[in-house]
PDB file of C-alpha atoms and ligand atoms in Angstrom:
ATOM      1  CA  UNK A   1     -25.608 -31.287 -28.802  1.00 96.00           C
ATOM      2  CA  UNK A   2     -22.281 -29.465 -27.508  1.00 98.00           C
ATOM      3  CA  UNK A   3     -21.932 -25.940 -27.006  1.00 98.00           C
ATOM      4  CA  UNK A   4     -18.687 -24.591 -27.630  1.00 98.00           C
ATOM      5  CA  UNK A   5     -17.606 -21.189 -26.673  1.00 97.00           C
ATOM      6  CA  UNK A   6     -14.554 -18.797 -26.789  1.00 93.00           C
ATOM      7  CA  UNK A   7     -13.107 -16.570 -23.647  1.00 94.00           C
ATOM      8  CA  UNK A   8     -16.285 -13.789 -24.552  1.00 92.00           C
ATOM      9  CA  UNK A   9     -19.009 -15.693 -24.277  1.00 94.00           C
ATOM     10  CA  UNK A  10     -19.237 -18.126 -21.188  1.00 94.00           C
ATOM     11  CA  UNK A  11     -22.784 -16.689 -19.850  1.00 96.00           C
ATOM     12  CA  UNK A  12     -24.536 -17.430 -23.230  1.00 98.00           C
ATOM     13  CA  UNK A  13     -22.710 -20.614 -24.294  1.00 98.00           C
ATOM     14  CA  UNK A  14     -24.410 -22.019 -20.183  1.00 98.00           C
ATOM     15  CA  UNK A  15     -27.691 -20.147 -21.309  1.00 98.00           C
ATOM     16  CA  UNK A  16     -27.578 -21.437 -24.622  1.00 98.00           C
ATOM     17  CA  UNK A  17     -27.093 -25.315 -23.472  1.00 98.00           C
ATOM     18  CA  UNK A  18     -29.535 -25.072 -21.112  1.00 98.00           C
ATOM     19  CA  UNK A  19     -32.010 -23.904 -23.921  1.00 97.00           C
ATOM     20  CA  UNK A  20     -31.066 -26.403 -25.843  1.00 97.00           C
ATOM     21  CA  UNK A  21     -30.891 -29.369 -23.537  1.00 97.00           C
ATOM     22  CA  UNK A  22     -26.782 -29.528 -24.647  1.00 97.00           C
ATOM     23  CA  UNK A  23     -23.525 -30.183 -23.019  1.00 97.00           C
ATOM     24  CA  UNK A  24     -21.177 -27.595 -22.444  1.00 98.00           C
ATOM     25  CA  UNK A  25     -17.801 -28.649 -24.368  1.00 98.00           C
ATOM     26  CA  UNK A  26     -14.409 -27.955 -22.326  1.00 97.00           C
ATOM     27  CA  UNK A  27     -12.555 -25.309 -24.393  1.00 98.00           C
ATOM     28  CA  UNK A  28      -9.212 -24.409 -23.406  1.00 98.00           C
ATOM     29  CA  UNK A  29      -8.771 -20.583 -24.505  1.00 97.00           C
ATOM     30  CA  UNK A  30      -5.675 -18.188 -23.906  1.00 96.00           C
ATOM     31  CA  UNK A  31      -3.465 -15.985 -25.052  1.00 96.00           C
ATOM     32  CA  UNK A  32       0.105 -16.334 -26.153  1.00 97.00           C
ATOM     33  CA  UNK A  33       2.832 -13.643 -24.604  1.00 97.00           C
ATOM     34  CA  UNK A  34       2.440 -11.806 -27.758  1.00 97.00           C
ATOM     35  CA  UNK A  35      -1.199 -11.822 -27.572  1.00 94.00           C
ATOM     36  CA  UNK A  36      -1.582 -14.180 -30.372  1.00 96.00           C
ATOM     37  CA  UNK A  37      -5.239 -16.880 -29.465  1.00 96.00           C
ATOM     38  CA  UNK A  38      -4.720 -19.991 -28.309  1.00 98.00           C
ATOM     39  CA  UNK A  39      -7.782 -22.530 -28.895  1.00 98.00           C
ATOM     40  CA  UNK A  40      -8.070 -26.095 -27.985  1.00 98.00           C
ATOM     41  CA  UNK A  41     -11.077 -28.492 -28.139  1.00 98.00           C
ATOM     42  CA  UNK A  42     -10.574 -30.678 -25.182  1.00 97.00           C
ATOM     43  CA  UNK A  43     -14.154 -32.563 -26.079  1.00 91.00           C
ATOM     44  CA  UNK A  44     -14.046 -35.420 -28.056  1.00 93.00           C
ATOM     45  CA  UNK A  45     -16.754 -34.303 -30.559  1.00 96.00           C
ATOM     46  CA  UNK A  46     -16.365 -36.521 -33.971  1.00 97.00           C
ATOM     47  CA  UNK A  47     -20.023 -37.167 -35.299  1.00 97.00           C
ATOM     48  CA  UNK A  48     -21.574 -35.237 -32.835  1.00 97.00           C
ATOM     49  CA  UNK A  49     -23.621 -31.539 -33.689  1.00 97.00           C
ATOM     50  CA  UNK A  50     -21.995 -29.040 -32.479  1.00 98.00           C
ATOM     51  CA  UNK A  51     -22.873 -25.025 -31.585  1.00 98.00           C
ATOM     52  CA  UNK A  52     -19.686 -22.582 -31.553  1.00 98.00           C
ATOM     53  CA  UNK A  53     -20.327 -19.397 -30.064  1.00 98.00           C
ATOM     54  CA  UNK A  54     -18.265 -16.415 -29.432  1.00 95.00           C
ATOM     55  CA  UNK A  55     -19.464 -12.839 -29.845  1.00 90.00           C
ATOM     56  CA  UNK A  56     -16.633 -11.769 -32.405  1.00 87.00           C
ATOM     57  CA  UNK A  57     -16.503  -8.369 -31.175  1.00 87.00           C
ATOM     58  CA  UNK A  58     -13.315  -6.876 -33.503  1.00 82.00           C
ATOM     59  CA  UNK A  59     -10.754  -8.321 -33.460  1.00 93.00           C
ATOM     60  CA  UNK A  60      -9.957 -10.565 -30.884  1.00 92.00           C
ATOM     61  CA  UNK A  61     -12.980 -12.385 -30.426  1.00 94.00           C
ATOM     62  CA  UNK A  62     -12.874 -12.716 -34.229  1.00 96.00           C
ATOM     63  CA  UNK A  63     -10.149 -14.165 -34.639  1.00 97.00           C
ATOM     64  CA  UNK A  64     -10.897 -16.563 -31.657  1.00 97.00           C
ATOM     65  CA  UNK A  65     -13.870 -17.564 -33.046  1.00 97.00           C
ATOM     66  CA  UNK A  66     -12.247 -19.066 -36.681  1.00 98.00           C
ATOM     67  CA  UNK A  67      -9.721 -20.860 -34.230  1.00 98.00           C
ATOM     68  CA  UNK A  68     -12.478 -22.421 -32.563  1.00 98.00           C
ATOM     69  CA  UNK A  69     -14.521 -23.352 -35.494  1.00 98.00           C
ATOM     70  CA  UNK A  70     -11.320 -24.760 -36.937  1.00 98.00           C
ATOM     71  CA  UNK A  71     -10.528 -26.744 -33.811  1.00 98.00           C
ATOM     72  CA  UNK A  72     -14.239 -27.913 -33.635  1.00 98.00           C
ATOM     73  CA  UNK A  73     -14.009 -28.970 -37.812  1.00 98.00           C
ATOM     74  CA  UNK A  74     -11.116 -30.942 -36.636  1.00 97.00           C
ATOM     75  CA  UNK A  75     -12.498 -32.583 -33.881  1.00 97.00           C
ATOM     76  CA  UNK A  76     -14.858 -34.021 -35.936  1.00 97.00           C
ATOM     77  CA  UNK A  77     -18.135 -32.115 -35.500  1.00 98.00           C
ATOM     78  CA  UNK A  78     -20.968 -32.784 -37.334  1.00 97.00           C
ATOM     79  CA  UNK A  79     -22.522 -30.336 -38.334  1.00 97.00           C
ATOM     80  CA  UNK A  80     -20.597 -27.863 -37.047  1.00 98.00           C
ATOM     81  CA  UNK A  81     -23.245 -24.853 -37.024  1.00 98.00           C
ATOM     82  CA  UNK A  82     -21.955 -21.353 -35.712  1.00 98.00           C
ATOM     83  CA  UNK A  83     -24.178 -19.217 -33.154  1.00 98.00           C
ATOM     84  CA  UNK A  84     -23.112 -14.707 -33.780  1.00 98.00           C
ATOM     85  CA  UNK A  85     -24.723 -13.150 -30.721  1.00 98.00           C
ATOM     86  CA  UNK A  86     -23.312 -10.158 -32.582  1.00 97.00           C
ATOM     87  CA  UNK A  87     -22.498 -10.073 -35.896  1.00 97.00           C
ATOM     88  CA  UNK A  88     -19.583  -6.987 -36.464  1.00 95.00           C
ATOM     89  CA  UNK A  89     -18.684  -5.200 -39.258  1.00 95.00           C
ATOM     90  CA  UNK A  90     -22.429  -5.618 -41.379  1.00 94.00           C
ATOM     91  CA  UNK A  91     -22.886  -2.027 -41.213  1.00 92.00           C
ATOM     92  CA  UNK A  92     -20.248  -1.971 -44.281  1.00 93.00           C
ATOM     93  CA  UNK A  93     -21.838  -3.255 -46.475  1.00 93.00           C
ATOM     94  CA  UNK A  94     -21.828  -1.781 -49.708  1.00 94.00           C
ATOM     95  CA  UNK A  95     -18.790  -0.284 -51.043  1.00 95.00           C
ATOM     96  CA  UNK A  96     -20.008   3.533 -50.474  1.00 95.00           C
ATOM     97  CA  UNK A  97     -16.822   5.294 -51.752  1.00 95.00           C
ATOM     98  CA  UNK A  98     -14.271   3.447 -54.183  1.00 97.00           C
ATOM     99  CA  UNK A  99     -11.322   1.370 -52.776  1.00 97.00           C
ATOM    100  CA  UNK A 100     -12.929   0.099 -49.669  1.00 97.00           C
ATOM    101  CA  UNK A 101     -13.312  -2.991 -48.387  1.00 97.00           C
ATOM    102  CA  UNK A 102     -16.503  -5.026 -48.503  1.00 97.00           C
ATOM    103  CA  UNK A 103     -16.425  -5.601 -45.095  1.00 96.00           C
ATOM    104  CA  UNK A 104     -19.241  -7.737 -44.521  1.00 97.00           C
ATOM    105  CA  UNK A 105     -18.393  -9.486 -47.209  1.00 97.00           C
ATOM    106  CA  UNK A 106     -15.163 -10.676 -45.922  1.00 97.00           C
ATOM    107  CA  UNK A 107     -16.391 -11.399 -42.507  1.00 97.00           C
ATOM    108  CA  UNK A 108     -19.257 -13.541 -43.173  1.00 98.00           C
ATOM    109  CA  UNK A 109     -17.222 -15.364 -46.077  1.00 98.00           C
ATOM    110  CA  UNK A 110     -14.376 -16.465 -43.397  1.00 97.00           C
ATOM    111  CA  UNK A 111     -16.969 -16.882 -40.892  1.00 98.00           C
ATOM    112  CA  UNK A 112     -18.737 -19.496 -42.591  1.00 98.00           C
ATOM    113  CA  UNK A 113     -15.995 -21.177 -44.346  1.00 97.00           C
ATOM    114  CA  UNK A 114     -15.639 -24.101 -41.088  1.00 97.00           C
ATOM    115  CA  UNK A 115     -19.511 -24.239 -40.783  1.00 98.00           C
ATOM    116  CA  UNK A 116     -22.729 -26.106 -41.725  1.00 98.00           C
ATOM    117  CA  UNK A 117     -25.047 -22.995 -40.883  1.00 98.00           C
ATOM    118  CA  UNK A 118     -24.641 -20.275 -39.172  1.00 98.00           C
ATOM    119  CA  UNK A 119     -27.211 -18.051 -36.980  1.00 98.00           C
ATOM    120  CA  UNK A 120     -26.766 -14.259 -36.333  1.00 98.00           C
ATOM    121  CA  UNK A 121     -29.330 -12.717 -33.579  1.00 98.00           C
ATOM    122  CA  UNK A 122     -30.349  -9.451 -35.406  1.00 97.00           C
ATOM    123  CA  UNK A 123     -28.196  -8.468 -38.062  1.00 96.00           C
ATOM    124  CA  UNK A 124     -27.536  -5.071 -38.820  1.00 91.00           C
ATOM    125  CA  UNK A 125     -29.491  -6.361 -42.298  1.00 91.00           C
ATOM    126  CA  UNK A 126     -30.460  -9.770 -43.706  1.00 93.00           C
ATOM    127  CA  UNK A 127     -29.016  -9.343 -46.788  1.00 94.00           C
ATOM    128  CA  UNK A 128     -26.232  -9.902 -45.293  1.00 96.00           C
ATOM    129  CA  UNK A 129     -26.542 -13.472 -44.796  1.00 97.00           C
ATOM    130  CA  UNK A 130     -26.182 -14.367 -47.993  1.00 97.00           C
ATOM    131  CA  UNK A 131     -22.569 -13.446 -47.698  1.00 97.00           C
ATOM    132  CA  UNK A 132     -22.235 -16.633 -45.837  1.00 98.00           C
ATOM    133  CA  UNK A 133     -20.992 -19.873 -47.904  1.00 98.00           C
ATOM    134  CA  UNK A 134     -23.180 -21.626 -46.067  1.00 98.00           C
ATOM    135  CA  UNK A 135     -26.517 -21.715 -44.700  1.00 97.00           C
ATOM    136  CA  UNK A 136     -27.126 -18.824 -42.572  1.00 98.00           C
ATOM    137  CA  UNK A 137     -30.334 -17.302 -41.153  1.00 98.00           C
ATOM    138  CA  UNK A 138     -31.202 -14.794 -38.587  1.00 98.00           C
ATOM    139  CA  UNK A 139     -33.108 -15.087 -34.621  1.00 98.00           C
ATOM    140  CA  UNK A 140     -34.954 -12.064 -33.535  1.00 98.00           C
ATOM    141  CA  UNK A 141     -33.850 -11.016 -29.831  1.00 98.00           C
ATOM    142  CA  UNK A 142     -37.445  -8.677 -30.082  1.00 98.00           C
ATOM    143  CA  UNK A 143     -39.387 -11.673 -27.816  1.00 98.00           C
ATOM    144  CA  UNK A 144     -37.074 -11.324 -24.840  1.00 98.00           C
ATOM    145  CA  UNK A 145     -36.603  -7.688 -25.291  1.00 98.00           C
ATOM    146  CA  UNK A 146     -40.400  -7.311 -25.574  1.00 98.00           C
ATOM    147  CA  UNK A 147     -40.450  -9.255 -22.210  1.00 97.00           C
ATOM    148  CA  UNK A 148     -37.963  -7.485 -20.279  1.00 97.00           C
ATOM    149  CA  UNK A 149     -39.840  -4.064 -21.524  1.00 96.00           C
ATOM    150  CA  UNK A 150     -43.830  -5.028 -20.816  1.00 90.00           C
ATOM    151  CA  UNK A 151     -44.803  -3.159 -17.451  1.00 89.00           C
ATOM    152  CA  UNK A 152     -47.864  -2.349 -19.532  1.00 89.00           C
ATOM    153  CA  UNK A 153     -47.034   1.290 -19.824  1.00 91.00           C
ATOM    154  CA  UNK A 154     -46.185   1.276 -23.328  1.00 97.00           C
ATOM    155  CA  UNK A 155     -47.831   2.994 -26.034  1.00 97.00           C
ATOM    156  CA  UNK A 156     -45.762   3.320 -29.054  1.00 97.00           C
ATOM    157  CA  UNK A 157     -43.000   1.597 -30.153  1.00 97.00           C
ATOM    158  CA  UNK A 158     -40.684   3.557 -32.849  1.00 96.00           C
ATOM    159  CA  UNK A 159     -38.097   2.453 -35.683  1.00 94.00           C
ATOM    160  CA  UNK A 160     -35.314   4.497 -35.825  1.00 91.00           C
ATOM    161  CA  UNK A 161     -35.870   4.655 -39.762  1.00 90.00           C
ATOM    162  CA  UNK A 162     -38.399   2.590 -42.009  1.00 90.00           C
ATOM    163  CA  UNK A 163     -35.452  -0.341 -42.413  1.00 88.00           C
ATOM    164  CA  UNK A 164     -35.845  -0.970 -39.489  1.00 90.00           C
ATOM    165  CA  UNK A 165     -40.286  -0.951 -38.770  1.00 92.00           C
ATOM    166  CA  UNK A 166     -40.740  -4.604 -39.003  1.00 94.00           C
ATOM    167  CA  UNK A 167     -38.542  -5.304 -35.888  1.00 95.00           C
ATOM    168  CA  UNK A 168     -40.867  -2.194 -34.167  1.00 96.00           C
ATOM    169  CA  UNK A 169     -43.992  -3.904 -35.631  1.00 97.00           C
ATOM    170  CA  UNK A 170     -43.246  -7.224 -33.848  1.00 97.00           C
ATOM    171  CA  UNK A 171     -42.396  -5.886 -30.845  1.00 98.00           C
ATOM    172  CA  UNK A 172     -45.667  -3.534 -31.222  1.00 97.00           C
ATOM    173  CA  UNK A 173     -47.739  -6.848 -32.072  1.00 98.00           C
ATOM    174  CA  UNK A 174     -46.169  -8.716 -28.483  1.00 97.00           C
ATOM    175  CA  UNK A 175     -46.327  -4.956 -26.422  1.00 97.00           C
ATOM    176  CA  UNK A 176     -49.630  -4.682 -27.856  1.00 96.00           C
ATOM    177  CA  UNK A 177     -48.960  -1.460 -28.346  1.00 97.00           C
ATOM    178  CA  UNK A 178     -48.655   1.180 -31.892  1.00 96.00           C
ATOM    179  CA  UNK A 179     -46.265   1.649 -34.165  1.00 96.00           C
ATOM    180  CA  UNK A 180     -44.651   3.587 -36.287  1.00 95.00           C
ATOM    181  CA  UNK A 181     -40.898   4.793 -37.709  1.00 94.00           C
ATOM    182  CA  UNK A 182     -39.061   8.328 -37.129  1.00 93.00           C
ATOM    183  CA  UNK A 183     -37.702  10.195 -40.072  1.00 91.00           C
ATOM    184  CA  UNK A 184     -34.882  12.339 -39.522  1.00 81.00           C
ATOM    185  CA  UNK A 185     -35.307  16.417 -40.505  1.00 77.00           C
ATOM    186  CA  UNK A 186     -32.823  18.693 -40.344  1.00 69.00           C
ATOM    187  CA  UNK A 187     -33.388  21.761 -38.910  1.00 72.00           C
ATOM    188  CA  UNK A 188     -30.369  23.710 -38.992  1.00 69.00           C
ATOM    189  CA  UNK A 189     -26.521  22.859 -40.007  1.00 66.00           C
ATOM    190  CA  UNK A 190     -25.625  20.869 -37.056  1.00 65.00           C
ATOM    191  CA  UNK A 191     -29.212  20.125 -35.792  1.00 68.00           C
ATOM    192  CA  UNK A 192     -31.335  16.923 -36.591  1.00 69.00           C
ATOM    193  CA  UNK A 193     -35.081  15.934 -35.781  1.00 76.00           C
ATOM    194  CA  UNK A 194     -35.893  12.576 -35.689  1.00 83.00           C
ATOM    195  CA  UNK A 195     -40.140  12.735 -35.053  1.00 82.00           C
ATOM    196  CA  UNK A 196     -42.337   9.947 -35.930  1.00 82.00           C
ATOM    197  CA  UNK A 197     -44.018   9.613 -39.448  1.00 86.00           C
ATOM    198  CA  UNK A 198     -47.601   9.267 -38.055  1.00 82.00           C
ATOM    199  CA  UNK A 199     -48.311   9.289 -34.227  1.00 84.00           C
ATOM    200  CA  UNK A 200     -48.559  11.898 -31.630  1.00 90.00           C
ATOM    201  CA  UNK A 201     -46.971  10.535 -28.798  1.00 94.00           C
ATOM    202  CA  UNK A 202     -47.795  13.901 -26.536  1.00 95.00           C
ATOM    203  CA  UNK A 203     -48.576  12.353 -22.616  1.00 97.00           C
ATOM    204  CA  UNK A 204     -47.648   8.292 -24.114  1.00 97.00           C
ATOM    205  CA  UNK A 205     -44.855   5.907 -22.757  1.00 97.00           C
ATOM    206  CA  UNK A 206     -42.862   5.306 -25.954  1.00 97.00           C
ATOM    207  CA  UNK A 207     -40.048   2.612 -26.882  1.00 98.00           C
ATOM    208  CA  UNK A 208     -37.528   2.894 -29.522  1.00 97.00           C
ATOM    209  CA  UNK A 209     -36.449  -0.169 -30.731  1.00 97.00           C
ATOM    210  CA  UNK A 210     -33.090  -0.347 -32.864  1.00 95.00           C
ATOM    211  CA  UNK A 211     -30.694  -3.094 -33.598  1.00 95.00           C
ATOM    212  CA  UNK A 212     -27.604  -1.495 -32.837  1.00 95.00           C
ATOM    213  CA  UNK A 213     -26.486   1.663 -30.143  1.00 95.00           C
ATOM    214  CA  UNK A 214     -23.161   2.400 -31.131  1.00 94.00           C
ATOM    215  CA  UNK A 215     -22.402   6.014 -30.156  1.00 94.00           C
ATOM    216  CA  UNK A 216     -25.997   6.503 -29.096  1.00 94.00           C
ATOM    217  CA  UNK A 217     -25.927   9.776 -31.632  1.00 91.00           C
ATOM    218  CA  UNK A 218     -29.002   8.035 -33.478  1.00 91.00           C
ATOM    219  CA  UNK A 219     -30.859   7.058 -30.089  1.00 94.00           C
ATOM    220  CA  UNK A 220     -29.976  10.104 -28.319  1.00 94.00           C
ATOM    221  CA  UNK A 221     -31.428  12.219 -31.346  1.00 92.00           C
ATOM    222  CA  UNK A 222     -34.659  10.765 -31.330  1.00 93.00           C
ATOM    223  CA  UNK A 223     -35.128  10.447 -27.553  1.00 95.00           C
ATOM    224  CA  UNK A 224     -34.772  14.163 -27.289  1.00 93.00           C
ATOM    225  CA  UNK A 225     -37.151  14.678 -30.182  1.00 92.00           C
ATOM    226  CA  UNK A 226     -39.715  12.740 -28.616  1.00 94.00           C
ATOM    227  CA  UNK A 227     -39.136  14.714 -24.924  1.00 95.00           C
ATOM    228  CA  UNK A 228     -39.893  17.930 -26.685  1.00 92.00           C
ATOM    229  CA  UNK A 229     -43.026  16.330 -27.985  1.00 92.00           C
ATOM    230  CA  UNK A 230     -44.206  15.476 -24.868  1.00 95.00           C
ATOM    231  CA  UNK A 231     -43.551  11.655 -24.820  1.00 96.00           C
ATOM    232  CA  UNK A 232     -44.158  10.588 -20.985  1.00 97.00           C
ATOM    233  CA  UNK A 233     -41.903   8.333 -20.794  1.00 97.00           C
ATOM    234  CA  UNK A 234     -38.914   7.169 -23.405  1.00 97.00           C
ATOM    235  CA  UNK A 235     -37.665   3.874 -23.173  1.00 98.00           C
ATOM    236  CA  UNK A 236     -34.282   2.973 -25.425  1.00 97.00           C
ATOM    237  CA  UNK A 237     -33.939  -0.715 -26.507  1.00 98.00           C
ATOM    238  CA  UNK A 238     -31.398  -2.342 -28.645  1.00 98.00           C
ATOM    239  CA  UNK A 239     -30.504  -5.712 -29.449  1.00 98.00           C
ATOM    240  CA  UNK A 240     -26.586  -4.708 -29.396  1.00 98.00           C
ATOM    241  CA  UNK A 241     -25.082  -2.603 -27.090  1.00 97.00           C
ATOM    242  CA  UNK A 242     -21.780  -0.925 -28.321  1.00 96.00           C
ATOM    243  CA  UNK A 243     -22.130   2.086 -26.270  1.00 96.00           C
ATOM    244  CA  UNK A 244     -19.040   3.298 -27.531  1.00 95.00           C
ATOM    245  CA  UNK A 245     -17.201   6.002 -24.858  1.00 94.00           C
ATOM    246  CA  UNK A 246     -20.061   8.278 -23.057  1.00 95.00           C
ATOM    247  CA  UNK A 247     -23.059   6.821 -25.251  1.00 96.00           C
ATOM    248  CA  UNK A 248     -25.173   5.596 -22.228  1.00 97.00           C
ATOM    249  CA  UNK A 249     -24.758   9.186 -20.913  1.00 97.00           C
ATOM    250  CA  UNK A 250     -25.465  10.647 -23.668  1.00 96.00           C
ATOM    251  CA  UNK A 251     -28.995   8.590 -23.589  1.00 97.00           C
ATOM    252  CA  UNK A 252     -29.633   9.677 -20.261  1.00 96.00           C
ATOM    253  CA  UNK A 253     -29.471  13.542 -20.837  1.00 97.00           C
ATOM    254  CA  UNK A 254     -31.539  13.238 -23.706  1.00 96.00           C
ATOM    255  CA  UNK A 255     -34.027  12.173 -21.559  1.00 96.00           C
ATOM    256  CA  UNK A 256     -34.211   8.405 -21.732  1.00 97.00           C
ATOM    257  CA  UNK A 257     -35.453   6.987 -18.373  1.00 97.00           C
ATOM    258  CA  UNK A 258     -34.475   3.526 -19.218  1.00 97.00           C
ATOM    259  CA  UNK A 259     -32.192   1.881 -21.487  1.00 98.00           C
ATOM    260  CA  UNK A 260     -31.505  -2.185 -22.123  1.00 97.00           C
ATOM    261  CA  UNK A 261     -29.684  -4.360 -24.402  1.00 98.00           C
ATOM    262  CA  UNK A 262     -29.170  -7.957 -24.580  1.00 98.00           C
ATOM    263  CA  UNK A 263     -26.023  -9.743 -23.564  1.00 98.00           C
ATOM    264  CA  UNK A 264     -24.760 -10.190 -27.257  1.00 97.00           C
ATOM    265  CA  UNK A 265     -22.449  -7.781 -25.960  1.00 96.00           C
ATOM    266  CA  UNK A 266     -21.072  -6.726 -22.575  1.00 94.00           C
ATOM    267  CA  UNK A 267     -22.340  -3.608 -21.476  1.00 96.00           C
ATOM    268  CA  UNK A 268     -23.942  -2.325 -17.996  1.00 97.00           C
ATOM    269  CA  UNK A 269     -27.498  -2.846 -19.470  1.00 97.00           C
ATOM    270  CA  UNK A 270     -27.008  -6.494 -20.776  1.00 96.00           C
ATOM    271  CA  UNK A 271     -29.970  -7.867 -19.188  1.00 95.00           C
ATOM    272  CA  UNK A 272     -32.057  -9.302 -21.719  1.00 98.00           C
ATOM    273  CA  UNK A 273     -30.688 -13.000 -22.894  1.00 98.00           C
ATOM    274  CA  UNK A 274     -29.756 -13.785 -26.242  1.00 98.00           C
ATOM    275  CA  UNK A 275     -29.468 -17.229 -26.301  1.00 98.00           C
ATOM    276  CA  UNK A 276     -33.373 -17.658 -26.587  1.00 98.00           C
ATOM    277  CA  UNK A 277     -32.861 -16.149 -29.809  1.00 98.00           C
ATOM    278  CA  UNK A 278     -29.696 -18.290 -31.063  1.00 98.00           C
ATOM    279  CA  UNK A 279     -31.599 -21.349 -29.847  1.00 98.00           C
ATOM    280  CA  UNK A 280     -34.367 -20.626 -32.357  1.00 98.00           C
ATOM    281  CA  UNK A 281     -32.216 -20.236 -34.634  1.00 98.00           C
ATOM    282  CA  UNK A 282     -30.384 -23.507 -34.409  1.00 98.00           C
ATOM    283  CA  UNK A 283     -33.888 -24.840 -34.318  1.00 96.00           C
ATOM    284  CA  UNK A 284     -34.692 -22.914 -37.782  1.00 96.00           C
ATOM    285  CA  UNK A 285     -30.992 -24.681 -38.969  1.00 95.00           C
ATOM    286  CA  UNK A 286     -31.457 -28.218 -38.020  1.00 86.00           C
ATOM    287  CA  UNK A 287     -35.112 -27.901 -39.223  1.00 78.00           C
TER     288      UNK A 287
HETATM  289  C1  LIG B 301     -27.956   2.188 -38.321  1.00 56.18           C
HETATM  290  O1  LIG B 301     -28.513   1.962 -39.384  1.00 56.18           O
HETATM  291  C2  LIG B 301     -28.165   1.329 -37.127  1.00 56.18           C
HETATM  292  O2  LIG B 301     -29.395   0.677 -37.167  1.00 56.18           O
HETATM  293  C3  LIG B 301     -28.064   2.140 -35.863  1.00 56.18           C
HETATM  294  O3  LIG B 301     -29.103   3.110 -35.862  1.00 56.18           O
HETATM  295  C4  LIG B 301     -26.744   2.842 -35.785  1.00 56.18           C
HETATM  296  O4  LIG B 301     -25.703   1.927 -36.013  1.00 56.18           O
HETATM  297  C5  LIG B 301     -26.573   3.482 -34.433  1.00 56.18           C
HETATM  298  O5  LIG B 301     -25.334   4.105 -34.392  1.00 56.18           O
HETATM  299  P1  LIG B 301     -25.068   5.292 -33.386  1.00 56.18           P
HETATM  300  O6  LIG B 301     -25.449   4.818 -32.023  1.00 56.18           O
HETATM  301  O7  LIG B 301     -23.605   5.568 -33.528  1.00 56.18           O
HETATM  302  O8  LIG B 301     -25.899   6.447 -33.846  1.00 56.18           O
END
């Protein structure tokens, strides 16, 4: 198999073929004066499988990433599957207030026009995959971030909201640890409580598990809840680090005392590898 990757994703697309026993394909990215992509397969794939990867953070990599999948259809690759570290704009969608755009919708349908199958490590939801025109199923990144997390001094791990428990539950089930999911009270106009539904987690080491830190107003919220109720220790985990503007900081005055992510994105905490993940998934694909 050949790995394919765009200008954003050079560390997974080498962790990824070493997963998966592949090659590496020479990809010739760059931009044009005007900033227009510029994509080339330099490989000679016909008949061969083929994983594209590119974490299509908006818009660039986007964009970058259809080029390549085009260039790769081109080429000959068969099947051409797609690997989304990251898969953007899934948070819209539903159309919540008339005359917007299905986002999602739009993204996974162009995404998966070029492909055979497609793999997205944690999506935002899995509904979403059945946007895709194609074949598409989602990796869990909870193994490796279950790993990076176990120095046996946790507890609890929490959901951010009940959506979300099953991801909490698995990582519980690996941590061997509890879990449970916080729901959000408010307690004043601008003031929101996020406490857990069941547990006490007075003098425990807690995790909180979510699939996406974007401002790190959700994260932040609960890790300061869970300070005031005597947590130990508060540990802040996502599978996709946005951490738009001051978000890390704002983690570490609420109280967090340590915060990862996988690499799905660039960030300062991007230790945990997602190619495991998208290597199970092509493995879920192909089987
Ligand atoms: C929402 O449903 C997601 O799972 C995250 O909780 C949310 O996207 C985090 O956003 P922010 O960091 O801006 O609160």
């Amino acid at each position: 198999m050949f790995v394919a990757g765009g200008s954003g994703s050079a560390s997974i697309v080498e962790d990824l073929a070493k997963e998966v026993g592949g090659v590496v394909a020479d990809v010739e990215t760059r931009r044009f004066p005007d900033g227009e992509a510029y994509v080339r397969v330099r490989e000679a794939v016909e008949g061969e499988p083929v994983a594209a990867v590119e974490t299509p953070v908006p818009d660039a990599g986007l964009v970058e990433l259809l080029l390549l999948e085009d260039a790769l259809a081109r080429r000959g690759a068969d099947p051409l599957h797609v690997g989304l570290p990251y898969l953007p704009y899934a948070r819209q969608d539903k159309v919540f207030e008339p005359g917007e755009a299905l986002s999602a919708a739009v993204v996974a349908e162009v995404l998966g026009r070029r492909a055979d199958g497609v793999v997205a490590v944690d999506p935002h939801e899995e509904a979403v995959l059945d946007r895709f025109p194609c074949p598409a199923t989602a990796a869990s990144a909870v193994p490796e971030i279950a790993a990076a997390v176990d120095d046996g001094a946790v507890d609890v791990v929490l959901a951010p909201d009940e959506g979300a428990r099953p991801r909490a539950r698995d990582a519980a089930d690996l941590l061997e640890a509890r879990h449970d999911h916080l729901v959000k009270e408010r307690v004043g106009a601008d003031d929101v409580r996020m406490e857990p539904r069941d547990l006490d987690v007075d003098g425990l080491g807690v995790l909180v598990l979510d699939d996406i830190v974007s401002t790190g107003g959700t994260m932040s919220q609960a890790v300061a809840t869970l300070r005031e109720q005597g947590a130990a220790r508060v540990v802040a985990a996502c599978t996709h680090g946005l951490f738009v503007d001051d978000a890390l900081a704002r983690l570490e005055e609420a109280g967090c005392d340590r915060v990862l992510a996988t690499d799905s994105l660039p960030n300062p905490v991007d230790d945990v590898p997602v190619a495991p993940a998208l290597a199970r998934g092509l493995s879920a694909l192909d089987g």
